[in-house]
Amino acid sequence: MTDDSSHIQRNETPPVRRRKPLWPWVVLLVLTLCAIYTYTQVTHIIETIRHEVPPEFWDIIEWMLRQSGVIPDNGRQAPDFAMGFFQPVRAA
């Protein structure tokens, strides 16, 4: 008698191997699809805003960021219409 045939003679079932669960892969797939969808929607919203907002608005925002030091100032002048709203800060 061998060990392999011993379970047949004793009417026992061989040990059942558990399959790996499938749900983690389904969750990963759903999260990946959600990330792709979110990326495409955010990109579409940014492009829409970029084309619908007048360029003067972006000039004012850029000027304010340069004045606050967030963006290094490379000598660009503030837009003429912004001078009435914001007074440039001059370094002493």
Coordinates of C-alpha atoms in Angstrom, one line a residue, residues 3-92:
D3 CA 0.2 6.7 0.9
D4 CA -1.6 8.0 -2.2
S5 CA -4.0 5.1 -2.3
S6 CA -4.6 4.9 1.4
H7 CA -7.4 7.5 1.4
I8 CA -9.2 5.5 -1.3
Q9 CA -9.2 2.4 0.7
R10 CA -10.5 4.2 3.8
N11 CA -13.2 6.0 1.9
E12 CA -11.8 9.4 2.6
T13 CA -11.8 12.4 0.3
P14 CA -8.6 14.0 -0.7
P15 CA -7.9 17.4 1.0
V16 CA -9.6 20.2 -0.9
R17 CA -7.3 23.0 -2.0
R18 CA -8.9 26.4 -1.5
R19 CA -9.0 28.8 -4.4
K20 CA -7.7 32.3 -4.0
P21 CA -10.5 34.8 -3.6
L22 CA -11.5 36.8 -6.6
W23 CA -13.0 39.8 -4.8
P24 CA -9.7 41.7 -4.3
W25 CA -9.1 41.7 -8.0
V26 CA -12.6 43.0 -8.6
V27 CA -12.1 45.8 -6.1
L28 CA -8.8 46.7 -7.8
L29 CA -10.5 46.8 -11.2
V30 CA -13.3 49.0 -10.0
L31 CA -10.9 51.4 -8.3
T32 CA -8.8 51.6 -11.4
L33 CA -11.8 52.3 -13.6
C34 CA -12.9 55.0 -11.1
A35 CA -9.5 56.6 -11.2
I36 CA -9.4 56.7 -15.0
Y37 CA -12.9 58.1 -15.2
T38 CA -12.1 60.8 -12.6
Y39 CA -8.9 61.8 -14.4
T40 CA -10.7 62.2 -17.7
Q41 CA -13.5 64.2 -16.1
V42 CA -11.1 66.5 -14.3
T43 CA -9.1 67.0 -17.5
H44 CA -12.3 67.9 -19.4
I45 CA -13.4 70.4 -16.7
I46 CA -10.0 72.1 -16.6
E47 CA -9.9 72.4 -20.4
T48 CA -13.5 73.8 -20.4
I49 CA -12.6 76.4 -17.7
R50 CA -9.4 77.3 -19.5
H51 CA -11.3 78.0 -22.8
E52 CA -14.3 79.8 -21.2
V53 CA -12.5 82.2 -18.8
P54 CA -11.1 85.3 -20.5
P55 CA -7.3 85.5 -20.8
E56 CA -7.3 88.7 -18.8
F57 CA -8.4 86.8 -15.7
W58 CA -5.4 84.5 -16.0
D59 CA -3.2 87.5 -16.4
I60 CA -4.4 89.0 -13.1
I61 CA -4.0 85.7 -11.3
E62 CA -0.4 85.3 -12.7
W63 CA 0.4 88.9 -11.7
M64 CA -1.0 88.3 -8.2
L65 CA 1.1 85.1 -7.8
R66 CA 4.2 86.9 -9.0
Q67 CA 3.6 89.8 -6.6
S68 CA 3.2 87.4 -3.6
G69 CA 6.3 85.5 -4.5
V70 CA 4.7 82.2 -5.4
I71 CA 6.0 82.5 -9.0
P72 CA 9.4 84.1 -9.5
D73 CA 9.1 87.6 -11.1
N74 CA 10.9 87.8 -14.4
G75 CA 10.2 91.5 -15.0
R76 CA 6.8 91.2 -16.5
Q77 CA 4.6 94.3 -16.1
A78 CA 1.2 94.0 -14.6
P79 CA -1.7 94.3 -17.0
D80 CA -3.0 97.9 -17.3
F81 CA -6.5 97.1 -16.1
A82 CA -5.1 95.4 -13.0
M83 CA -3.3 98.6 -11.8
G84 CA -6.6 100.1 -10.7
F85 CA -7.5 97.1 -8.5
F86 CA -4.1 96.0 -7.2
Q87 CA -1.2 98.3 -6.3
P88 CA 2.2 96.6 -7.0
V89 CA 4.4 96.3 -3.9
R90 CA 7.8 97.8 -4.5
A91 CA 10.8 96.5 -2.7
A92 CA 12.6 99.2 -0.8

